[in-house]
Amino acid sequence: MQAAYVPATTDSIAQALEAKDHAESISILYGVLANPSSSSEALRIKEQAISNLTDLLIQEKKAEDLRSLLTQLRPFFSLIPKAKTAKIVRGIIDAVAKIPGTSDLQISLCKEMVEWTRAEKRTFLRQRVEARLAALLMENKEYSEALTLLSGLIKEVRRLDDKLLLVDIDLLESKLHFSLRNLPKAKAALTAARTAANAIYVPPAQQGTIDLQSGILHAEEKDYKTAYSYFFEAFEAFNSLEDPRAVFSLKYMLLCKIMVSQADDVAGIISSKAGLQYLGPDLDAMKAVADAHSKRSLKLFETALRDYKAQLEEDPIVHRHLSSLYDTLLEQNLCRLIEPYSKAEIAHIAELIELPLDHVEKKLSQMILDKKFAGTLDQGAGCLIIFDDPKTDAIFPGTLDTIANIGKVVDSLYVRSARIMA
């Protein structure tokens, strides 16, 4: 490979581990892999060498070397069982993922491995690599290509009835449709994932992922109480596994509390035994939003959005719900300010609410169009004119109801007369 071969023995592995620097260790391990011996002991030592070499290349951030290693190991894969080959291939692909800024490399590596597995007729491994490729394409926002790949893969896996892989693929399809804002299909794919999961043992991490996706979809439908319970289940699963996704589940739990106007509960959840483990910018951001919501302060809300931009605006799920919350809060504040007046200067309203004039003017015009209150903007005078709420006359709706009921009676009589005449 990259060095003259060295004996495939435990001593060689020990020598590599004791080497003075990583470069020497890597050279020795490549030498072990270059050894032509194919005895059972040599193959076992080579597997260990691959594991150690992968760890070292991750530390050195040599993603291209990991890619070339996977290519160079192809002759070795023909000597070991297919299950071990699948484990090594997936392990090296996972190793590349641990190196930052390698998304394009991961995609091209997965495409290479799909071609190789097709040529070698390794269906089990190909399906898993294709599922990984679809996930990478989705992260890269190449949605159409990911959807095309998944649609063919789902049909194939359903025929084979590989339920564990089917759960992964259905979950991935749900996330993909959610990214494309197709909620009905996202819910259908999640239901399919739950159905497949009910028939087998699902690892806790995967069950947590299902619950997390369920929470996200319920939150999207404004069912925040149900979403909270799903996020809580996901948090419990990830917390027990010390999975980094636990903090996101906790963050979304706090978001649900804020959205149902229970912002006062946020501080209690953060200060609980489980919450204290995850103190950091994500929880600080949600606490700042909760404080702003409790005080109904747009200024504090905007300060929180500015100070915690990465945690709030760059998280698409949180950002979508906070945008809705901000609009609601702004409307409530504006309605409270203009309530005593029949005519008010827009500049004065902007000054009281501490927001730019054009922002306030735009929001007021939107509220008038949405019939949140009756009024008009006199832009020449820079004023807002508020009308008295028109009293609704009950005669007109009553008349319409009467006419509708008479229509039903006439239709019923027509049907009866038709039967008598027949």
GROMACS .gro file of C-alpha atoms in nm:
model
  422
    1MET     CA    1   0.000   0.000   0.000
    2GLN     CA    2   0.203   0.298   0.123
    3ALA     CA    3   0.488   0.103   0.285
    4ALA     CA    4   0.684  -0.219   0.261
    5TYR     CA    5   0.491  -0.486   0.441
    6VAL     CA    6   0.557  -0.579   0.802
    7PRO     CA    7   0.447  -0.900   0.977
    8ALA     CA    8   0.074  -0.917   1.051
    9THR     CA    9   0.119  -0.991   1.420
   10THR     CA   10   0.008  -0.846   1.754
   11ASP     CA   11   0.368  -0.723   1.801
   12SER     CA   12   0.336  -0.505   1.491
   13ILE     CA   13   0.011  -0.355   1.625
   14ALA     CA   14   0.178  -0.290   1.962
   15GLN     CA   15   0.477  -0.131   1.783
   16ALA     CA   16   0.239   0.100   1.595
   17LEU     CA   17   0.065   0.203   1.918
   18GLU     CA   18   0.399   0.276   2.088
   19ALA     CA   19   0.545   0.475   1.797
   20LYS     CA   20   0.675   0.823   1.880
   21ASP     CA   21   0.438   1.003   1.639
   22HIS     CA   22   0.126   0.942   1.433
   23ALA     CA   23   0.316   0.938   1.100
   24GLU     CA   24   0.526   0.641   1.213
   25SER     CA   25   0.219   0.459   1.351
   26ILE     CA   26   0.032   0.511   1.024
   27SER     CA   27   0.331   0.381   0.823
   28ILE     CA   28   0.352   0.062   1.034
   29LEU     CA   29  -0.022  -0.002   1.006
   30TYR     CA   30  -0.011   0.041   0.627
   31GLY     CA   31   0.275  -0.211   0.631
   32VAL     CA   32   0.058  -0.461   0.820
   33LEU     CA   33  -0.218  -0.421   0.562
   34ALA     CA   34   0.033  -0.469   0.279
   35ASN     CA   35   0.131  -0.812   0.416
   36PRO     CA   36   0.023  -1.076   0.159
   37SER     CA   37  -0.063  -1.336   0.422
   38SER     CA   38  -0.429  -1.445   0.424
   39SER     CA   39  -0.430  -1.680   0.723
   40SER     CA   40  -0.716  -1.641   0.972
   41GLU     CA   41  -0.481  -1.486   1.230
   42ALA     CA   42  -0.337  -1.242   0.973
   43LEU     CA   43  -0.688  -1.138   0.866
   44ARG     CA   44  -0.785  -1.076   1.229
   45ILE     CA   45  -0.473  -0.862   1.283
   46LYS     CA   46  -0.546  -0.667   0.963
   47GLU     CA   47  -0.898  -0.590   1.085
   48GLN     CA   48  -0.751  -0.447   1.405
   49ALA     CA   49  -0.495  -0.252   1.198
   50ILE     CA   50  -0.780  -0.101   0.987
   51SER     CA   51  -0.960   0.010   1.305
   52ASN     CA   52  -0.645   0.171   1.451
   53LEU     CA   53  -0.548   0.329   1.119
   54THR     CA   54  -0.898   0.478   1.080
   55ASP     CA   55  -0.876   0.638   1.427
   56LEU     CA   56  -0.534   0.788   1.350
   57LEU     CA   57  -0.646   0.928   1.013
   58ILE     CA   58  -0.945   1.091   1.185
   59GLN     CA   59  -0.709   1.258   1.437
   60GLU     CA   60  -0.488   1.376   1.151
   61LYS     CA   61  -0.801   1.490   0.957
   62LYS     CA   62  -0.685   1.305   0.646
   63ALA     CA   63  -1.020   1.249   0.475
   64GLU     CA   64  -0.867   1.180   0.133
   65ASP     CA   65  -0.643   0.911   0.286
   66LEU     CA   66  -0.951   0.743   0.433
   67ARG     CA   67  -1.112   0.749   0.091
   68SER     CA   68  -0.807   0.593  -0.076
   69LEU     CA   69  -0.785   0.337   0.208
   70LEU     CA   70  -1.136   0.219   0.124
   71THR     CA   71  -1.035   0.173  -0.240
   72GLN     CA   72  -0.711  -0.008  -0.149
   73LEU     CA   73  -0.893  -0.250   0.081
   74ARG     CA   74  -1.114  -0.395  -0.194
   75PRO     CA   75  -0.892  -0.703  -0.251
   76PHE     CA   76  -0.896  -0.760   0.127
   77PHE     CA   77  -1.278  -0.751   0.130
   78SER     CA   78  -1.289  -1.057  -0.096
   79LEU     CA   79  -1.107  -1.257   0.177
   80ILE     CA   80  -1.339  -1.176   0.470
   81PRO     CA   81  -1.712  -1.240   0.533
   82LYS     CA   82  -1.960  -0.993   0.380
   83ALA     CA   83  -2.089  -0.887   0.723
   84LYS     CA   84  -1.737  -0.781   0.829
   85THR     CA   85  -1.688  -0.599   0.498
   86ALA     CA   86  -2.011  -0.405   0.560
   87LYS     CA   87  -1.897  -0.313   0.911
   88ILE     CA   88  -1.556  -0.187   0.789
   89VAL     CA   89  -1.702   0.010   0.495
   90ARG     CA   90  -1.966   0.179   0.708
   91GLY     CA   91  -1.706   0.247   0.978
   92ILE     CA   92  -1.473   0.426   0.733
   93ILE     CA   93  -1.762   0.628   0.585
   94ASP     CA   94  -1.860   0.729   0.942
   95ALA     CA   95  -1.495   0.820   1.007
   96VAL     CA   96  -1.490   1.059   0.709
   97ALA     CA   97  -1.809   1.220   0.847
   98LYS     CA   98  -1.625   1.305   1.172
   99ILE     CA   99  -1.387   1.532   0.979
  100PRO     CA  100  -1.540   1.882   0.930
  101GLY     CA  101  -1.609   2.015   0.579
  102THR     CA  102  -1.617   1.678   0.401
  103SER     CA  103  -1.981   1.661   0.288
  104ASP     CA  104  -1.893   1.663  -0.086
  105LEU     CA  105  -1.622   1.401  -0.028
  106GLN     CA  106  -1.869   1.180   0.163
  107ILE     CA  107  -2.121   1.203  -0.123
  108SER     CA  108  -1.864   1.108  -0.388
  109LEU     CA  109  -1.729   0.828  -0.163
  110CYS     CA  110  -2.079   0.684  -0.114
  111LYS     CA  111  -2.144   0.699  -0.490
  112GLU     CA  112  -1.817   0.510  -0.553
  113MET     CA  113  -1.911   0.244  -0.297
  114VAL     CA  114  -2.260   0.206  -0.448
  115GLU     CA  115  -2.103   0.134  -0.788
  116TRP     CA  116  -1.859  -0.116  -0.633
  117THR     CA  117  -2.132  -0.295  -0.435
  118ARG     CA  118  -2.347  -0.321  -0.749
  119ALA     CA  119  -2.054  -0.477  -0.939
  120GLU     CA  120  -1.982  -0.716  -0.649
  121LYS     CA  121  -2.357  -0.794  -0.601
  122ARG     CA  122  -2.345  -0.698  -0.232
  123THR     CA  123  -2.709  -0.597  -0.195
  124PHE     CA  124  -2.717  -0.571   0.186
  125LEU     CA  125  -2.426  -0.324   0.194
  126ARG     CA  126  -2.543  -0.129  -0.114
  127GLN     CA  127  -2.882  -0.056   0.039
  128ARG     CA  128  -2.725   0.084   0.356
  129VAL     CA  129  -2.475   0.295   0.164
  130GLU     CA  130  -2.758   0.427  -0.058
  131ALA     CA  131  -2.957   0.520   0.254
  132ARG     CA  132  -2.651   0.706   0.385
  133LEU     CA  133  -2.608   0.876   0.046
  134ALA     CA  134  -2.972   0.993   0.049
  135ALA     CA  135  -2.919   1.142   0.398
  136LEU     CA  136  -2.607   1.327   0.278
  137LEU     CA  137  -2.788   1.459  -0.031
  138MET     CA  138  -3.068   1.587   0.192
  139GLU     CA  139  -2.816   1.766   0.419
  140ASN     CA  140  -2.664   1.915   0.104
  141LYS     CA  141  -3.015   2.035   0.000
  142GLU     CA  142  -3.013   1.820  -0.314
  143TYR     CA  143  -3.371   1.718  -0.244
  144SER     CA  144  -3.483   1.594  -0.586
  145GLU     CA  145  -3.185   1.357  -0.622
  146ALA     CA  146  -3.234   1.230  -0.264
  147LEU     CA  147  -3.607   1.170  -0.324
  148THR     CA  148  -3.540   0.980  -0.649
  149LEU     CA  149  -3.284   0.759  -0.474
  150LEU     CA  150  -3.515   0.693  -0.177
  151SER     CA  151  -3.825   0.608  -0.383
  152GLY     CA  152  -3.642   0.322  -0.557
  153LEU     CA  153  -3.473   0.206  -0.237
  154ILE     CA  154  -3.800   0.191  -0.037
  155LYS     CA  155  -3.964  -0.040  -0.294
  156GLU     CA  156  -3.662  -0.270  -0.293
  157VAL     CA  157  -3.635  -0.288   0.088
  158ARG     CA  158  -4.010  -0.347   0.129
  159ARG     CA  159  -3.984  -0.647  -0.105
  160LEU     CA  160  -3.701  -0.788   0.109
  161ASP     CA  161  -3.894  -0.698   0.429
  162ASP     CA  162  -3.580  -0.567   0.607
  163LYS     CA  163  -3.773  -0.389   0.882
  164LEU     CA  164  -3.475  -0.230   1.063
  165LEU     CA  165  -3.348  -0.066   0.745
  166LEU     CA  166  -3.707   0.021   0.647
  167VAL     CA  167  -3.749   0.221   0.971
  168ASP     CA  168  -3.434   0.423   0.884
  169ILE     CA  169  -3.546   0.486   0.527
  170ASP     CA  170  -3.904   0.583   0.621
  171LEU     CA  171  -3.767   0.823   0.884
  172LEU     CA  172  -3.533   0.973   0.626
  173GLU     CA  173  -3.822   1.010   0.380
  174SER     CA  174  -4.027   1.188   0.649
  175LYS     CA  175  -3.742   1.435   0.712
  176LEU     CA  176  -3.699   1.490   0.340
  177HIS     CA  177  -4.069   1.566   0.281
  178PHE     CA  178  -4.065   1.794   0.587
  179SER     CA  179  -3.770   1.985   0.436
  180LEU     CA  180  -3.977   2.023   0.118
  181ARG     CA  181  -4.272   2.151   0.332
  182ASN     CA  182  -4.490   1.855   0.229
  183LEU     CA  183  -4.645   1.778   0.569
  184PRO     CA  184  -4.902   1.512   0.460
  185LYS     CA  185  -4.628   1.298   0.302
  186ALA     CA  186  -4.394   1.360   0.597
  187LYS     CA  187  -4.664   1.232   0.836
  188ALA     CA  188  -4.740   0.931   0.613
  189ALA     CA  189  -4.369   0.833   0.602
  190LEU     CA  190  -4.343   0.871   0.981
  191THR     CA  191  -4.649   0.649   1.029
  192ALA     CA  192  -4.484   0.387   0.804
  193ALA     CA  193  -4.168   0.409   1.017
  194ARG     CA  194  -4.370   0.358   1.338
  195THR     CA  195  -4.556   0.061   1.184
  196ALA     CA  196  -4.228  -0.107   1.086
  197ALA     CA  197  -4.076  -0.026   1.428
  198ASN     CA  198  -4.368  -0.191   1.612
  199ALA     CA  199  -4.283  -0.526   1.452
  200ILE     CA  200  -3.918  -0.538   1.570
  201TYR     CA  201  -3.688  -0.433   1.853
  202VAL     CA  202  -3.581  -0.076   1.786
  203PRO     CA  203  -3.259   0.053   1.950
  204PRO     CA  204  -3.319   0.344   2.194
  205ALA     CA  205  -3.133   0.592   1.970
  206GLN     CA  206  -3.358   0.509   1.676
  207GLN     CA  207  -3.672   0.527   1.893
  208GLY     CA  208  -3.553   0.868   2.013
  209THR     CA  209  -3.515   0.980   1.651
  210ILE     CA  210  -3.874   0.867   1.575
  211ASP     CA  211  -4.006   1.059   1.879
  212LEU     CA  212  -3.804   1.369   1.784
  213GLN     CA  213  -3.947   1.369   1.431
  214SER     CA  214  -4.299   1.313   1.572
  215GLY     CA  215  -4.255   1.616   1.798
  216ILE     CA  216  -4.136   1.832   1.509
  217LEU     CA  217  -4.439   1.740   1.295
  218HIS     CA  218  -4.689   1.799   1.579
  219ALA     CA  219  -4.527   2.136   1.654
  220GLU     CA  220  -4.565   2.227   1.287
  221GLU     CA  221  -4.940   2.165   1.324
  222LYS     CA  222  -4.945   2.392   1.634
  223ASP     CA  223  -5.022   2.095   1.860
  224TYR     CA  224  -4.755   2.199   2.109
  225LYS     CA  225  -4.879   1.990   2.403
  226THR     CA  226  -4.847   1.664   2.209
  227ALA     CA  227  -4.517   1.783   2.060
  228TYR     CA  228  -4.385   1.849   2.412
  229SER     CA  229  -4.459   1.491   2.520
  230TYR     CA  230  -4.276   1.351   2.214
  231PHE     CA  231  -3.976   1.580   2.271
  232PHE     CA  232  -3.970   1.467   2.633
  233GLU     CA  233  -3.961   1.099   2.526
  234ALA     CA  234  -3.680   1.178   2.279
  235PHE     CA  235  -3.489   1.367   2.548
  236GLU     CA  236  -3.518   1.072   2.789
  237ALA     CA  237  -3.380   0.832   2.525
  238PHE     CA  238  -3.092   1.056   2.414
  239ASN     CA  239  -3.006   1.160   2.771
  240SER     CA  240  -2.969   0.795   2.880
  241LEU     CA  241  -2.734   0.735   2.584
  242GLU     CA  242  -2.545   1.065   2.635
  243ASP     CA  243  -2.634   1.145   2.273
  244PRO     CA  244  -2.566   1.510   2.174
  245ARG     CA  245  -2.919   1.530   2.029
  246ALA     CA  246  -3.050   1.541   2.389
  247VAL     CA  247  -2.983   1.915   2.407
  248PHE     CA  248  -3.190   1.975   2.091
  249SER     CA  249  -3.480   1.773   2.233
  250LEU     CA  250  -3.462   1.978   2.553
  251LYS     CA  251  -3.444   2.299   2.352
  252TYR     CA  252  -3.761   2.206   2.158
  253MET     CA  253  -3.935   2.113   2.487
  254LEU     CA  254  -3.868   2.468   2.608
  255LEU     CA  255  -3.990   2.607   2.275
  256CYS     CA  256  -4.323   2.423   2.320
  257LYS     CA  257  -4.363   2.570   2.671
  258ILE     CA  258  -4.307   2.921   2.532
  259MET     CA  259  -4.550   2.868   2.243
  260VAL     CA  260  -4.834   2.764   2.479
  261SER     CA  261  -4.770   3.076   2.695
  262GLN     CA  262  -4.611   2.879   2.979
  263ALA     CA  263  -4.279   3.063   2.961
  264ASP     CA  264  -4.260   3.072   3.341
  265ASP     CA  265  -4.199   2.693   3.340
  266VAL     CA  266  -3.880   2.731   3.133
  267ALA     CA  267  -3.657   2.836   3.424
  268GLY     CA  268  -3.781   2.540   3.630
  269ILE     CA  269  -3.701   2.288   3.354
  270ILE     CA  270  -3.354   2.436   3.302
  271SER     CA  271  -3.276   2.425   3.674
  272SER     CA  272  -3.391   2.061   3.707
  273LYS     CA  273  -3.134   1.783   3.751
  274ALA     CA  274  -3.158   1.679   3.384
  275GLY     CA  275  -3.154   2.038   3.257
  276LEU     CA  276  -2.841   2.138   3.452
  277GLN     CA  277  -2.637   1.881   3.255
  278TYR     CA  278  -2.698   2.073   2.932
  279LEU     CA  279  -2.640   2.433   3.040
  280GLY     CA  280  -2.499   2.631   2.751
  281PRO     CA  281  -2.585   2.872   2.470
  282ASP     CA  282  -2.887   2.671   2.348
  283LEU     CA  283  -3.065   2.679   2.685
  284ASP     CA  284  -2.954   3.038   2.750
  285ALA     CA  285  -3.114   3.137   2.419
  286MET     CA  286  -3.447   2.976   2.511
  287LYS     CA  287  -3.437   3.136   2.858
  288ALA     CA  288  -3.384   3.480   2.700
  289VAL     CA  289  -3.683   3.424   2.468
  290ALA     CA  290  -3.896   3.303   2.762
  291ASP     CA  291  -3.806   3.618   2.963
  292ALA     CA  292  -3.898   3.840   2.667
  293HIS     CA  293  -4.229   3.657   2.624
  294SER     CA  294  -4.314   3.679   2.996
  295LYS     CA  295  -4.251   4.055   2.992
  296ARG     CA  296  -4.415   4.091   2.647
  297SER     CA  297  -4.113   4.294   2.545
  298LEU     CA  298  -4.031   4.313   2.175
  299LYS     CA  299  -3.705   4.487   2.254
  300LEU     CA  300  -3.589   4.195   2.474
  301PHE     CA  301  -3.713   3.953   2.208
  302GLU     CA  302  -3.506   4.121   1.936
  303THR     CA  303  -3.204   4.138   2.169
  304ALA     CA  304  -3.234   3.761   2.226
  305LEU     CA  305  -3.256   3.698   1.849
  306ARG     CA  306  -2.948   3.913   1.794
  307ASP     CA  307  -2.739   3.772   2.082
  308TYR     CA  308  -2.825   3.408   2.009
  309LYS     CA  309  -2.847   3.415   1.632
  310ALA     CA  310  -2.678   3.074   1.587
  311GLN     CA  311  -2.909   2.903   1.837
  312LEU     CA  312  -3.235   3.068   1.726
  313GLU     CA  313  -3.231   3.198   1.369
  314GLU     CA  314  -2.995   2.935   1.226
  315ASP     CA  315  -3.204   2.649   1.369
  316PRO     CA  316  -3.484   2.624   1.106
  317ILE     CA  317  -3.735   2.460   1.343
  318VAL     CA  318  -3.693   2.716   1.623
  319HIS     CA  319  -3.675   3.006   1.376
  320ARG     CA  320  -4.007   2.912   1.210
  321HIS     CA  321  -4.197   2.903   1.540
  322LEU     CA  322  -4.029   3.211   1.686
  323SER     CA  323  -4.120   3.411   1.374
  324SER     CA  324  -4.485   3.325   1.441
  325LEU     CA  325  -4.442   3.410   1.811
  326TYR     CA  326  -4.278   3.744   1.726
  327ASP     CA  327  -4.564   3.839   1.493
  328THR     CA  328  -4.823   3.750   1.759
  329LEU     CA  329  -4.636   3.947   2.025
  330LEU     CA  330  -4.601   4.248   1.794
  331GLU     CA  331  -4.972   4.243   1.711
  332GLN     CA  332  -5.071   4.220   2.078
  333ASN     CA  333  -4.846   4.513   2.168
  334LEU     CA  334  -4.973   4.729   1.880
  335CYS     CA  335  -5.339   4.654   1.963
  336ARG     CA  336  -5.278   4.748   2.328
  337LEU     CA  337  -5.112   5.077   2.227
  338ILE     CA  338  -5.376   5.193   1.976
  339GLU     CA  339  -5.679   5.079   2.180
  340PRO     CA  340  -5.737   5.416   2.361
  341TYR     CA  341  -5.715   5.624   2.041
  342SER     CA  342  -5.937   5.702   1.746
  343LYS     CA  343  -5.644   5.869   1.568
  344ALA     CA  344  -5.272   5.828   1.644
  345GLU     CA  345  -4.941   5.931   1.488
  346ILE     CA  346  -4.753   5.631   1.347
  347ALA     CA  347  -4.423   5.787   1.459
  348HIS     CA  348  -4.554   5.807   1.817
  349ILE     CA  349  -4.660   5.438   1.809
  350ALA     CA  350  -4.316   5.343   1.672
  351GLU     CA  351  -4.150   5.542   1.951
  352LEU     CA  352  -4.361   5.375   2.222
  353ILE     CA  353  -4.295   5.024   2.088
  354GLU     CA  354  -3.926   5.103   2.017
  355LEU     CA  355  -3.927   4.978   1.658
  356PRO     CA  356  -3.839   5.144   1.322
  357LEU     CA  357  -4.117   5.357   1.168
  358ASP     CA  358  -4.132   5.168   0.836
  359HIS     CA  359  -4.152   4.835   1.024
  360VAL     CA  360  -4.449   4.955   1.233
  361GLU     CA  361  -4.625   5.109   0.931
  362LYS     CA  362  -4.590   4.787   0.732
  363LYS     CA  363  -4.722   4.577   1.023
  364LEU     CA  364  -5.021   4.805   1.082
  365SER     CA  365  -5.121   4.789   0.714
  366GLN     CA  366  -5.094   4.408   0.727
  367MET     CA  367  -5.313   4.395   1.040
  368ILE     CA  368  -5.578   4.615   0.871
  369LEU     CA  369  -5.580   4.383   0.567
  370ASP     CA  370  -5.608   4.078   0.797
  371LYS     CA  371  -5.900   4.253   0.976
  372LYS     CA  372  -5.726   4.241   1.312
  373PHE     CA  373  -5.881   4.585   1.371
  374ALA     CA  374  -6.086   4.834   1.167
  375GLY     CA  375  -5.891   5.136   1.048
  376THR     CA  376  -5.692   5.304   0.772
  377LEU     CA  377  -5.348   5.459   0.729
  378ASP     CA  378  -5.330   5.827   0.632
  379GLN     CA  379  -4.973   5.823   0.501
  380GLY     CA  380  -4.985   6.189   0.396
  381ALA     CA  381  -5.045   6.297   0.756
  382GLY     CA  382  -4.849   6.003   0.897
  383CYS     CA  383  -5.148   5.895   1.106
  384LEU     CA  384  -5.345   5.584   1.183
  385ILE     CA  385  -5.724   5.635   1.193
  386ILE     CA  386  -5.907   5.372   1.398
  387PHE     CA  387  -6.276   5.308   1.326
  388ASP     CA  388  -6.533   5.201   1.580
  389ASP     CA  389  -6.614   4.833   1.557
  390PRO     CA  390  -6.924   4.805   1.334
  391LYS     CA  391  -7.216   4.640   1.509
  392THR     CA  392  -7.312   4.325   1.328
  393ASP     CA  393  -7.679   4.299   1.235
  394ALA     CA  394  -7.818   3.953   1.315
  395ILE     CA  395  -8.097   3.986   1.052
  396PHE     CA  396  -7.878   3.906   0.751
  397PRO     CA  397  -7.719   3.582   0.882
  398GLY     CA  398  -8.063   3.475   1.013
  399THR     CA  399  -8.220   3.538   0.671
  400LEU     CA  400  -7.949   3.333   0.497
  401ASP     CA  401  -8.004   3.043   0.741
  402THR     CA  402  -8.382   3.057   0.679
  403ILE     CA  403  -8.335   3.051   0.301
  404ALA     CA  404  -8.092   2.756   0.333
  405ASN     CA  405  -8.343   2.561   0.545
  406ILE     CA  406  -8.630   2.635   0.302
  407GLY     CA  407  -8.407   2.505   0.022
  408LYS     CA  408  -8.357   2.177   0.210
  409VAL     CA  409  -8.737   2.143   0.266
  410VAL     CA  410  -8.808   2.202  -0.104
  411ASP     CA  411  -8.545   1.943  -0.203
  412SER     CA  412  -8.698   1.691   0.037
  413LEU     CA  413  -9.050   1.750  -0.099
  414TYR     CA  414  -8.922   1.713  -0.456
  415VAL     CA  415  -8.768   1.374  -0.372
  416ARG     CA  416  -9.093   1.253  -0.210
  417SER     CA  417  -9.306   1.370  -0.503
  418ALA     CA  418  -9.072   1.194  -0.746
  419ARG     CA  419  -9.121   0.866  -0.553
  420ILE     CA  420  -9.505   0.907  -0.553
  421MET     CA  421  -9.511   0.978  -0.929
  422ALA     CA  422  -9.290   0.674  -0.995
   0.00000   0.00000   0.00000
